[in-house]
Amino acid sequence: MRRQAGLALRRAATRLHDPYPARLGELEQELRRTREDLQAEIVRQGDRLLDRVVEFEIRSRRDIVYAGDQDAALESNVFARENLIGAKHFGSPKDTLQYALSLAPSGGMALEFGVASGNTLRTIAAARGGSGVYGFDSFDGLPEAWLNGMPAGAFARDDLPDVPGAELVVGLFSDSLPGFLGNHPGTVDFLHVDSDLYSSAKTVLDQVGPRLRVGSIVHFDEFFNFPGWQRHEYRAWNEHVEKAGLEYRFEAYTYNDNQVTVRITGGPGLRD
């Protein structure tokens, strides 16, 4: 009996331990495959890293678009050091826009020039409660070339965006503004200049400028920090300030993009 019990125990032990060598072999094969996969992935990642290094090296030496961006950033940094000390800065255009809207007085109109997809106009309409908000755009794209790779017609749309709480005014600014202002005699509390071009920004400021009042906010979407920024909205604003004798203060900007916010603080003939 004792001998039979011993045999039974040995058989049970054999059955218990038999699967382990097989499972160990499976684990070794899985480990080998994993090691091979990791080695292959390291090689792939190394190739990608090398490609990125070569790409950056070429861009830093020969890419004129990259060089233009770098020049614009350096020039904008000088402008910021001399003019934007004390202004709040933000890391995204939407945050800057929302802050600008929070500064605007109430009771007057909010006008946007350059609607495109309607994203910023929706933000404006929401902040203003859907009252007195108007968006101007021809929806035919830029009337003239702006930057490298952005010829006349860029940003054209086949359909009008849906912007609840805002009314769209369709047409070139020079065509639509005179009639609009004739039918809407109120002040402008918030002016969003997203026209890109000097000629378009100048048209807006020449015609809407007299409707601004002390405290009105002018928010520019392409004021600085892109190649040729001194020739467009920036230039139109400085010419308008000199011509109208405006006093103003920089309130905010986007430090890694193009937006700048201005508050009107005084000037002859401004509305109350």
PDB file of C-alpha atoms in Angstrom:
ATOM      1  CA  MET A   1       0.000   0.000   0.000  1.00  0.00           C
ATOM      2  CA  ARG A   2       2.818   2.347   0.949  1.00  0.00           C
ATOM      3  CA  ARG A   3       4.586   1.473  -2.308  1.00  0.00           C
ATOM      4  CA  GLN A   4       1.418   2.161  -4.344  1.00  0.00           C
ATOM      5  CA  ALA A   5       0.937   5.508  -2.637  1.00  0.00           C
ATOM      6  CA  GLY A   6       4.501   6.484  -3.468  1.00  0.00           C
ATOM      7  CA  LEU A   7       3.995   5.583  -7.110  1.00  0.00           C
ATOM      8  CA  ALA A   8       0.788   7.638  -7.223  1.00  0.00           C
ATOM      9  CA  LEU A   9       2.571  10.622  -5.735  1.00  0.00           C
ATOM     10  CA  ARG A  10       5.389  10.372  -8.268  1.00  0.00           C
ATOM     11  CA  ARG A  11       2.886  10.153 -11.129  1.00  0.00           C
ATOM     12  CA  ALA A  12       1.036  13.204  -9.805  1.00  0.00           C
ATOM     13  CA  ALA A  13       4.290  15.140  -9.508  1.00  0.00           C
ATOM     14  CA  THR A  14       5.227  14.206 -13.057  1.00  0.00           C
ATOM     15  CA  ARG A  15       1.867  15.421 -14.364  1.00  0.00           C
ATOM     16  CA  LEU A  16       2.259  18.623 -12.335  1.00  0.00           C
ATOM     17  CA  HIS A  17       5.705  19.443 -13.661  1.00  0.00           C
ATOM     18  CA  ASP A  18       5.378  18.259 -17.222  1.00  0.00           C
ATOM     19  CA  PRO A  19       3.720  21.508 -18.557  1.00  0.00           C
ATOM     20  CA  TYR A  20       6.421  23.783 -17.199  1.00  0.00           C
ATOM     21  CA  PRO A  21       9.230  23.009 -19.667  1.00  0.00           C
ATOM     22  CA  ALA A  22       6.799  23.486 -22.569  1.00  0.00           C
ATOM     23  CA  ARG A  23       5.528  26.781 -21.164  1.00  0.00           C
ATOM     24  CA  LEU A  24       9.083  27.910 -20.525  1.00  0.00           C
ATOM     25  CA  GLY A  25       9.893  27.280 -24.162  1.00  0.00           C
ATOM     26  CA  GLU A  26       6.915  29.340 -25.255  1.00  0.00           C
ATOM     27  CA  LEU A  27       7.998  32.195 -23.010  1.00  0.00           C
ATOM     28  CA  GLU A  28      11.531  32.069 -24.379  1.00  0.00           C
ATOM     29  CA  GLN A  29      10.202  32.246 -27.949  1.00  0.00           C
ATOM     30  CA  GLU A  30       7.910  35.161 -27.030  1.00  0.00           C
ATOM     31  CA  LEU A  31      10.807  36.947 -25.337  1.00  0.00           C
ATOM     32  CA  ARG A  32      12.986  36.400 -28.413  1.00  0.00           C
ATOM     33  CA  ARG A  33      10.272  37.813 -30.709  1.00  0.00           C
ATOM     34  CA  THR A  34       9.807  40.802 -28.414  1.00  0.00           C
ATOM     35  CA  ARG A  35      13.532  41.466 -28.373  1.00  0.00           C
ATOM     36  CA  GLU A  36      13.671  41.277 -32.172  1.00  0.00           C
ATOM     37  CA  ASP A  37      10.665  43.619 -32.483  1.00  0.00           C
ATOM     38  CA  LEU A  38      12.277  46.119 -30.110  1.00  0.00           C
ATOM     39  CA  GLN A  39      15.546  46.035 -32.020  1.00  0.00           C
ATOM     40  CA  ALA A  40      13.683  46.621 -35.288  1.00  0.00           C
ATOM     41  CA  GLU A  41      11.727  49.509 -33.752  1.00  0.00           C
ATOM     42  CA  ILE A  42      14.934  51.082 -32.438  1.00  0.00           C
ATOM     43  CA  VAL A  43      16.357  50.949 -35.964  1.00  0.00           C
ATOM     44  CA  ARG A  44      13.164  52.495 -37.399  1.00  0.00           C
ATOM     45  CA  GLN A  45      13.107  55.260 -34.788  1.00  0.00           C
ATOM     46  CA  GLY A  46      16.787  55.915 -35.382  1.00  0.00           C
ATOM     47  CA  ASP A  47      16.122  56.315 -39.102  1.00  0.00           C
ATOM     48  CA  ARG A  48      13.243  58.690 -38.378  1.00  0.00           C
ATOM     49  CA  LEU A  49      15.383  60.710 -35.977  1.00  0.00           C
ATOM     50  CA  LEU A  50      18.152  60.927 -38.549  1.00  0.00           C
ATOM     51  CA  ASP A  51      15.630  62.070 -41.173  1.00  0.00           C
ATOM     52  CA  ARG A  52      14.361  64.797 -38.820  1.00  0.00           C
ATOM     53  CA  VAL A  53      17.899  65.977 -38.056  1.00  0.00           C
ATOM     54  CA  VAL A  54      18.712  66.174 -41.759  1.00  0.00           C
ATOM     55  CA  GLU A  55      15.412  67.967 -42.432  1.00  0.00           C
ATOM     56  CA  PHE A  56      16.115  70.526 -39.702  1.00  0.00           C
ATOM     57  CA  GLU A  57      19.686  71.012 -40.917  1.00  0.00           C
ATOM     58  CA  ILE A  58      18.426  71.720 -44.453  1.00  0.00           C
ATOM     59  CA  ARG A  59      15.677  74.046 -43.165  1.00  0.00           C
ATOM     60  CA  SER A  60      18.080  76.005 -40.986  1.00  0.00           C
ATOM     61  CA  ARG A  61      20.446  76.604 -43.913  1.00  0.00           C
ATOM     62  CA  ARG A  62      18.295  76.797 -47.048  1.00  0.00           C
ATOM     63  CA  ASP A  63      14.550  76.990 -46.346  1.00  0.00           C
ATOM     64  CA  ILE A  64      13.508  80.568 -47.118  1.00  0.00           C
ATOM     65  CA  VAL A  65      10.072  80.182 -45.506  1.00  0.00           C
ATOM     66  CA  TYR A  66      11.708  78.985 -42.292  1.00  0.00           C
ATOM     67  CA  ALA A  67      14.227  81.826 -42.479  1.00  0.00           C
ATOM     68  CA  GLY A  68      11.393  84.320 -42.946  1.00  0.00           C
ATOM     69  CA  ASP A  69       9.607  82.995 -39.877  1.00  0.00           C
ATOM     70  CA  GLN A  70      12.790  83.292 -37.834  1.00  0.00           C
ATOM     71  CA  ASP A  71      13.387  86.872 -38.985  1.00  0.00           C
ATOM     72  CA  ALA A  72       9.777  87.787 -38.225  1.00  0.00           C
ATOM     73  CA  ALA A  73      10.005  86.296 -34.728  1.00  0.00           C
ATOM     74  CA  LEU A  74      13.190  88.240 -33.976  1.00  0.00           C
ATOM     75  CA  GLU A  75      11.699  91.486 -35.272  1.00  0.00           C
ATOM     76  CA  SER A  76       8.505  90.879 -33.313  1.00  0.00           C
ATOM     77  CA  ASN A  77      10.516  90.188 -30.179  1.00  0.00           C
ATOM     78  CA  VAL A  78      12.140  93.604 -30.491  1.00  0.00           C
ATOM     79  CA  PHE A  79       8.709  95.187 -30.967  1.00  0.00           C
ATOM     80  CA  ALA A  80       7.348  93.327 -27.915  1.00  0.00           C
ATOM     81  CA  ARG A  81      10.257  94.430 -25.718  1.00  0.00           C
ATOM     82  CA  GLU A  82       9.706  98.045 -26.705  1.00  0.00           C
ATOM     83  CA  ASN A  83       5.897  98.182 -26.787  1.00  0.00           C
ATOM     84  CA  LEU A  84       4.211  95.261 -25.040  1.00  0.00           C
ATOM     85  CA  ILE A  85       5.742  95.342 -21.569  1.00  0.00           C
ATOM     86  CA  GLY A  86       2.865  95.076 -19.104  1.00  0.00           C
ATOM     87  CA  ALA A  87       0.402  93.664 -21.635  1.00  0.00           C
ATOM     88  CA  LYS A  88      -0.946  90.207 -20.892  1.00  0.00           C
ATOM     89  CA  HIS A  89       0.259  87.447 -23.156  1.00  0.00           C
ATOM     90  CA  PHE A  90      -1.397  84.168 -24.051  1.00  0.00           C
ATOM     91  CA  GLY A  91      -0.367  80.915 -25.689  1.00  0.00           C
ATOM     92  CA  SER A  92      -3.330  80.579 -28.050  1.00  0.00           C
ATOM     93  CA  PRO A  93      -5.220  82.988 -30.323  1.00  0.00           C
ATOM     94  CA  LYS A  94      -8.573  82.001 -28.801  1.00  0.00           C
ATOM     95  CA  ASP A  95      -7.404  82.857 -25.282  1.00  0.00           C
ATOM     96  CA  THR A  96      -6.198  86.258 -26.468  1.00  0.00           C
ATOM     97  CA  LEU A  97      -9.488  86.896 -28.269  1.00  0.00           C
ATOM     98  CA  GLN A  98     -11.555  85.931 -25.239  1.00  0.00           C
ATOM     99  CA  TYR A  99      -9.521  88.224 -23.015  1.00  0.00           C
ATOM    100  CA  ALA A 100      -9.923  91.054 -25.533  1.00  0.00           C
ATOM    101  CA  LEU A 101     -13.688  90.519 -25.537  1.00  0.00           C
ATOM    102  CA  SER A 102     -13.747  90.663 -21.739  1.00  0.00           C
ATOM    103  CA  LEU A 103     -12.276  94.185 -21.904  1.00  0.00           C
ATOM    104  CA  ALA A 104     -14.779  95.634 -24.376  1.00  0.00           C
ATOM    105  CA  PRO A 105     -17.534  97.961 -23.146  1.00  0.00           C
ATOM    106  CA  SER A 106     -21.175  97.111 -23.772  1.00  0.00           C
ATOM    107  CA  GLY A 107     -23.995  98.860 -25.555  1.00  0.00           C
ATOM    108  CA  GLY A 108     -22.374  99.262 -28.964  1.00  0.00           C
ATOM    109  CA  MET A 109     -21.683  96.988 -31.902  1.00  0.00           C
ATOM    110  CA  ALA A 110     -19.076  94.270 -32.367  1.00  0.00           C
ATOM    111  CA  LEU A 111     -17.741  94.043 -35.915  1.00  0.00           C
ATOM    112  CA  GLU A 112     -15.469  91.423 -37.425  1.00  0.00           C
ATOM    113  CA  PHE A 113     -13.738  91.894 -40.773  1.00  0.00           C
ATOM    114  CA  GLY A 114     -12.625  88.574 -42.206  1.00  0.00           C
ATOM    115  CA  VAL A 115     -15.074  85.828 -41.208  1.00  0.00           C
ATOM    116  CA  ALA A 116     -13.821  82.811 -43.214  1.00  0.00           C
ATOM    117  CA  SER A 117     -15.046  79.686 -41.395  1.00  0.00           C
ATOM    118  CA  GLY A 118     -16.802  81.719 -38.692  1.00  0.00           C
ATOM    119  CA  ASN A 119     -14.882  80.296 -35.732  1.00  0.00           C
ATOM    120  CA  THR A 120     -13.823  83.620 -34.221  1.00  0.00           C
ATOM    121  CA  LEU A 121     -17.163  85.240 -35.026  1.00  0.00           C
ATOM    122  CA  ARG A 122     -18.892  82.492 -33.024  1.00  0.00           C
ATOM    123  CA  THR A 123     -16.666  83.329 -30.069  1.00  0.00           C
ATOM    124  CA  ILE A 124     -17.514  87.017 -30.428  1.00  0.00           C
ATOM    125  CA  ALA A 125     -21.245  86.347 -30.724  1.00  0.00           C
ATOM    126  CA  ALA A 126     -21.208  84.137 -27.624  1.00  0.00           C
ATOM    127  CA  ALA A 127     -19.341  86.744 -25.594  1.00  0.00           C
ATOM    128  CA  ARG A 128     -21.622  89.574 -26.724  1.00  0.00           C
ATOM    129  CA  GLY A 129     -24.835  87.658 -26.109  1.00  0.00           C
ATOM    130  CA  GLY A 130     -25.732  87.573 -29.798  1.00  0.00           C
ATOM    131  CA  SER A 131     -26.647  91.254 -29.915  1.00  0.00           C
ATOM    132  CA  GLY A 132     -25.214  93.797 -32.344  1.00  0.00           C
ATOM    133  CA  VAL A 133     -22.647  91.381 -33.822  1.00  0.00           C
ATOM    134  CA  TYR A 134     -21.798  91.578 -37.532  1.00  0.00           C
ATOM    135  CA  GLY A 135     -19.294  89.727 -39.675  1.00  0.00           C
ATOM    136  CA  PHE A 136     -17.990  91.146 -42.952  1.00  0.00           C
ATOM    137  CA  ASP A 137     -16.480  89.037 -45.706  1.00  0.00           C
ATOM    138  CA  SER A 138     -16.723  88.637 -49.463  1.00  0.00           C
ATOM    139  CA  PHE A 139     -16.109  84.880 -49.060  1.00  0.00           C
ATOM    140  CA  ASP A 140     -14.262  85.087 -52.388  1.00  0.00           C
ATOM    141  CA  GLY A 141     -10.888  84.916 -50.673  1.00  0.00           C
ATOM    142  CA  LEU A 142      -8.135  87.502 -50.500  1.00  0.00           C
ATOM    143  CA  PRO A 143      -8.629  90.280 -53.068  1.00  0.00           C
ATOM    144  CA  GLU A 144      -4.861  90.360 -53.665  1.00  0.00           C
ATOM    145  CA  ALA A 145      -1.787  88.278 -52.837  1.00  0.00           C
ATOM    146  CA  TRP A 146      -0.664  88.402 -49.220  1.00  0.00           C
ATOM    147  CA  LEU A 147       2.214  86.066 -48.282  1.00  0.00           C
ATOM    148  CA  ASN A 148       4.281  83.403 -50.041  1.00  0.00           C
ATOM    149  CA  GLY A 149       1.860  80.645 -50.942  1.00  0.00           C
ATOM    150  CA  MET A 150      -1.207  82.824 -50.323  1.00  0.00           C
ATOM    151  CA  PRO A 151      -2.252  84.345 -53.643  1.00  0.00           C
ATOM    152  CA  ALA A 152      -5.405  86.284 -54.417  1.00  0.00           C
ATOM    153  CA  GLY A 153      -8.374  84.034 -53.784  1.00  0.00           C
ATOM    154  CA  ALA A 154      -6.860  82.230 -50.797  1.00  0.00           C
ATOM    155  CA  PHE A 155      -9.448  81.405 -48.077  1.00  0.00           C
ATOM    156  CA  ALA A 156     -12.349  81.456 -50.568  1.00  0.00           C
ATOM    157  CA  ARG A 157     -15.465  79.504 -49.572  1.00  0.00           C
ATOM    158  CA  ASP A 158     -18.337  78.057 -51.567  1.00  0.00           C
ATOM    159  CA  ASP A 159     -20.780  78.329 -48.683  1.00  0.00           C
ATOM    160  CA  LEU A 160     -21.534  80.798 -45.918  1.00  0.00           C
ATOM    161  CA  PRO A 161     -20.708  79.691 -42.370  1.00  0.00           C
ATOM    162  CA  ASP A 162     -23.490  79.291 -39.842  1.00  0.00           C
ATOM    163  CA  VAL A 163     -22.882  81.748 -36.992  1.00  0.00           C
ATOM    164  CA  PRO A 164     -25.775  81.933 -34.512  1.00  0.00           C
ATOM    165  CA  GLY A 165     -26.118  85.343 -32.916  1.00  0.00           C
ATOM    166  CA  ALA A 166     -24.305  87.201 -35.703  1.00  0.00           C
ATOM    167  CA  GLU A 167     -25.376  88.727 -39.002  1.00  0.00           C
ATOM    168  CA  LEU A 168     -23.185  88.285 -42.071  1.00  0.00           C
ATOM    169  CA  VAL A 169     -22.544  91.227 -44.368  1.00  0.00           C
ATOM    170  CA  VAL A 170     -21.345  89.813 -47.685  1.00  0.00           C
ATOM    171  CA  GLY A 171     -19.159  91.767 -50.092  1.00  0.00           C
ATOM    172  CA  LEU A 172     -15.883  93.632 -50.316  1.00  0.00           C
ATOM    173  CA  PHE A 173     -15.405  95.928 -47.330  1.00  0.00           C
ATOM    174  CA  SER A 174     -15.211  98.985 -49.535  1.00  0.00           C
ATOM    175  CA  ASP A 175     -18.569  98.089 -51.090  1.00  0.00           C
ATOM    176  CA  SER A 176     -20.504  96.937 -48.028  1.00  0.00           C
ATOM    177  CA  LEU A 177     -19.294  99.292 -45.293  1.00  0.00           C
ATOM    178  CA  PRO A 178     -20.733 102.650 -46.449  1.00  0.00           C
ATOM    179  CA  GLY A 179     -24.293 101.331 -46.654  1.00  0.00           C
ATOM    180  CA  PHE A 180     -23.972  99.372 -43.434  1.00  0.00           C
ATOM    181  CA  LEU A 181     -22.692 102.341 -41.454  1.00  0.00           C
ATOM    182  CA  GLY A 182     -25.417 104.516 -42.912  1.00  0.00           C
ATOM    183  CA  ASN A 183     -28.038 102.110 -41.563  1.00  0.00           C
ATOM    184  CA  HIS A 184     -26.321 101.458 -38.218  1.00  0.00           C
ATOM    185  CA  PRO A 185     -25.453 104.750 -36.520  1.00  0.00           C
ATOM    186  CA  GLY A 186     -24.224 103.320 -33.187  1.00  0.00           C
ATOM    187  CA  THR A 187     -20.768 103.136 -31.665  1.00  0.00           C
ATOM    188  CA  VAL A 188     -18.395 100.204 -32.112  1.00  0.00           C
ATOM    189  CA  ASP A 189     -17.274  98.611 -28.837  1.00  0.00           C
ATOM    190  CA  PHE A 190     -15.287  95.765 -30.335  1.00  0.00           C
ATOM    191  CA  LEU A 191     -13.521  95.793 -33.691  1.00  0.00           C
ATOM    192  CA  HIS A 192     -11.870  92.597 -34.907  1.00  0.00           C
ATOM    193  CA  VAL A 193      -9.533  93.269 -37.822  1.00  0.00           C
ATOM    194  CA  ASP A 194      -8.830  89.909 -39.462  1.00  0.00           C
ATOM    195  CA  SER A 195      -8.314  91.288 -42.948  1.00  0.00           C
ATOM    196  CA  ASP A 196      -4.644  90.253 -43.376  1.00  0.00           C
ATOM    197  CA  LEU A 197      -3.942  92.846 -46.075  1.00  0.00           C
ATOM    198  CA  TYR A 198      -2.905  96.461 -45.583  1.00  0.00           C
ATOM    199  CA  SER A 199      -5.441  97.721 -48.104  1.00  0.00           C
ATOM    200  CA  SER A 200      -8.329  95.926 -46.404  1.00  0.00           C
ATOM    201  CA  ALA A 201      -7.285  96.987 -42.890  1.00  0.00           C
ATOM    202  CA  LYS A 202      -6.932 100.586 -44.051  1.00  0.00           C
ATOM    203  CA  THR A 203     -10.452 100.549 -45.509  1.00  0.00           C
ATOM    204  CA  VAL A 204     -11.842  99.225 -42.214  1.00  0.00           C
ATOM    205  CA  LEU A 205     -10.000 101.703 -39.998  1.00  0.00           C
ATOM    206  CA  ASP A 206     -10.765 104.695 -42.234  1.00  0.00           C
ATOM    207  CA  GLN A 207     -14.481 103.982 -42.176  1.00  0.00           C
ATOM    208  CA  VAL A 208     -15.062 102.379 -38.783  1.00  0.00           C
ATOM    209  CA  GLY A 209     -12.497 104.465 -36.886  1.00  0.00           C
ATOM    210  CA  PRO A 210     -14.872 107.413 -36.297  1.00  0.00           C
ATOM    211  CA  ARG A 211     -17.321 105.015 -34.584  1.00  0.00           C
ATOM    212  CA  LEU A 212     -14.826 103.958 -31.919  1.00  0.00           C
ATOM    213  CA  ARG A 213     -15.056 105.495 -28.448  1.00  0.00           C
ATOM    214  CA  VAL A 214     -12.857 105.723 -25.378  1.00  0.00           C
ATOM    215  CA  GLY A 215     -12.629 102.170 -24.074  1.00  0.00           C
ATOM    216  CA  SER A 216     -13.310 100.479 -27.419  1.00  0.00           C
ATOM    217  CA  ILE A 217     -11.187  97.430 -28.138  1.00  0.00           C
ATOM    218  CA  VAL A 218      -9.460  96.871 -31.471  1.00  0.00           C
ATOM    219  CA  HIS A 219      -8.220  93.306 -31.842  1.00  0.00           C
ATOM    220  CA  PHE A 220      -5.882  92.440 -34.724  1.00  0.00           C
ATOM    221  CA  ASP A 221      -5.526  88.872 -35.936  1.00  0.00           C
ATOM    222  CA  GLU A 222      -2.373  89.361 -38.049  1.00  0.00           C
ATOM    223  CA  PHE A 223      -0.586  92.264 -36.419  1.00  0.00           C
ATOM    224  CA  PHE A 224       2.963  90.864 -36.159  1.00  0.00           C
ATOM    225  CA  ASN A 225       5.190  87.760 -36.066  1.00  0.00           C
ATOM    226  CA  PHE A 226       4.946  86.712 -39.713  1.00  0.00           C
ATOM    227  CA  PRO A 227       7.136  87.640 -42.701  1.00  0.00           C
ATOM    228  CA  GLY A 228       6.277  91.142 -43.888  1.00  0.00           C
ATOM    229  CA  TRP A 229       4.094  91.987 -40.872  1.00  0.00           C
ATOM    230  CA  GLN A 230       5.197  95.632 -40.886  1.00  0.00           C
ATOM    231  CA  ARG A 231       3.501  96.140 -44.274  1.00  0.00           C
ATOM    232  CA  HIS A 232      -0.062  95.097 -43.405  1.00  0.00           C
ATOM    233  CA  GLU A 233      -2.366  95.478 -40.360  1.00  0.00           C
ATOM    234  CA  TYR A 234       0.497  96.950 -38.330  1.00  0.00           C
ATOM    235  CA  ARG A 235       1.107  99.622 -40.972  1.00  0.00           C
ATOM    236  CA  ALA A 236      -2.595 100.408 -41.371  1.00  0.00           C
ATOM    237  CA  TRP A 237      -2.990 100.846 -37.606  1.00  0.00           C
ATOM    238  CA  ASN A 238      -0.003 103.159 -37.222  1.00  0.00           C
ATOM    239  CA  GLU A 239      -1.127 105.309 -40.144  1.00  0.00           C
ATOM    240  CA  HIS A 240      -4.639 105.517 -38.686  1.00  0.00           C
ATOM    241  CA  VAL A 241      -3.343 106.473 -35.232  1.00  0.00           C
ATOM    242  CA  GLU A 242      -1.250 109.279 -36.677  1.00  0.00           C
ATOM    243  CA  LYS A 243      -4.036 110.527 -38.928  1.00  0.00           C
ATOM    244  CA  ALA A 244      -6.768 110.424 -36.257  1.00  0.00           C
ATOM    245  CA  GLY A 245      -4.598 111.529 -33.343  1.00  0.00           C
ATOM    246  CA  LEU A 246      -5.615 108.501 -31.293  1.00  0.00           C
ATOM    247  CA  GLU A 247      -4.281 107.565 -27.896  1.00  0.00           C
ATOM    248  CA  TYR A 248      -4.237 103.868 -27.082  1.00  0.00           C
ATOM    249  CA  ARG A 249      -2.739 101.134 -24.944  1.00  0.00           C
ATOM    250  CA  PHE A 250      -1.626  97.624 -25.840  1.00  0.00           C
ATOM    251  CA  GLU A 251      -3.583  95.231 -23.639  1.00  0.00           C
ATOM    252  CA  ALA A 252      -2.690  91.719 -24.825  1.00  0.00           C
ATOM    253  CA  TYR A 253      -0.965  89.603 -27.437  1.00  0.00           C
ATOM    254  CA  THR A 254      -0.330  85.992 -28.419  1.00  0.00           C
ATOM    255  CA  TYR A 255       3.365  85.320 -27.866  1.00  0.00           C
ATOM    256  CA  ASN A 256       3.609  82.466 -30.405  1.00  0.00           C
ATOM    257  CA  ASP A 257       1.168  83.746 -33.019  1.00  0.00           C
ATOM    258  CA  ASN A 258       0.045  87.038 -34.594  1.00  0.00           C
ATOM    259  CA  GLN A 259      -2.692  88.605 -32.437  1.00  0.00           C
ATOM    260  CA  VAL A 260      -2.495  91.955 -30.647  1.00  0.00           C
ATOM    261  CA  THR A 261      -5.211  93.730 -28.634  1.00  0.00           C
ATOM    262  CA  VAL A 262      -5.471  97.515 -28.310  1.00  0.00           C
ATOM    263  CA  ARG A 263      -7.687  99.690 -26.110  1.00  0.00           C
ATOM    264  CA  ILE A 264      -8.598 103.214 -27.235  1.00  0.00           C
ATOM    265  CA  THR A 265      -7.814 105.675 -24.412  1.00  0.00           C
ATOM    266  CA  GLY A 266      -8.358 109.055 -26.062  1.00  0.00           C
ATOM    267  CA  GLY A 267      -8.372 111.175 -29.179  1.00  0.00           C
ATOM    268  CA  PRO A 268     -10.176 114.114 -30.781  1.00  0.00           C
ATOM    269  CA  GLY A 269     -13.779 113.652 -31.832  1.00  0.00           C
ATOM    270  CA  LEU A 270     -14.270 110.256 -30.189  1.00  0.00           C
ATOM    271  CA  ARG A 271     -17.792 109.322 -29.165  1.00  0.00           C
ATOM    272  CA  ASP A 272     -18.640 108.872 -25.499  1.00  0.00           C
TER     273      ASP A 272
END
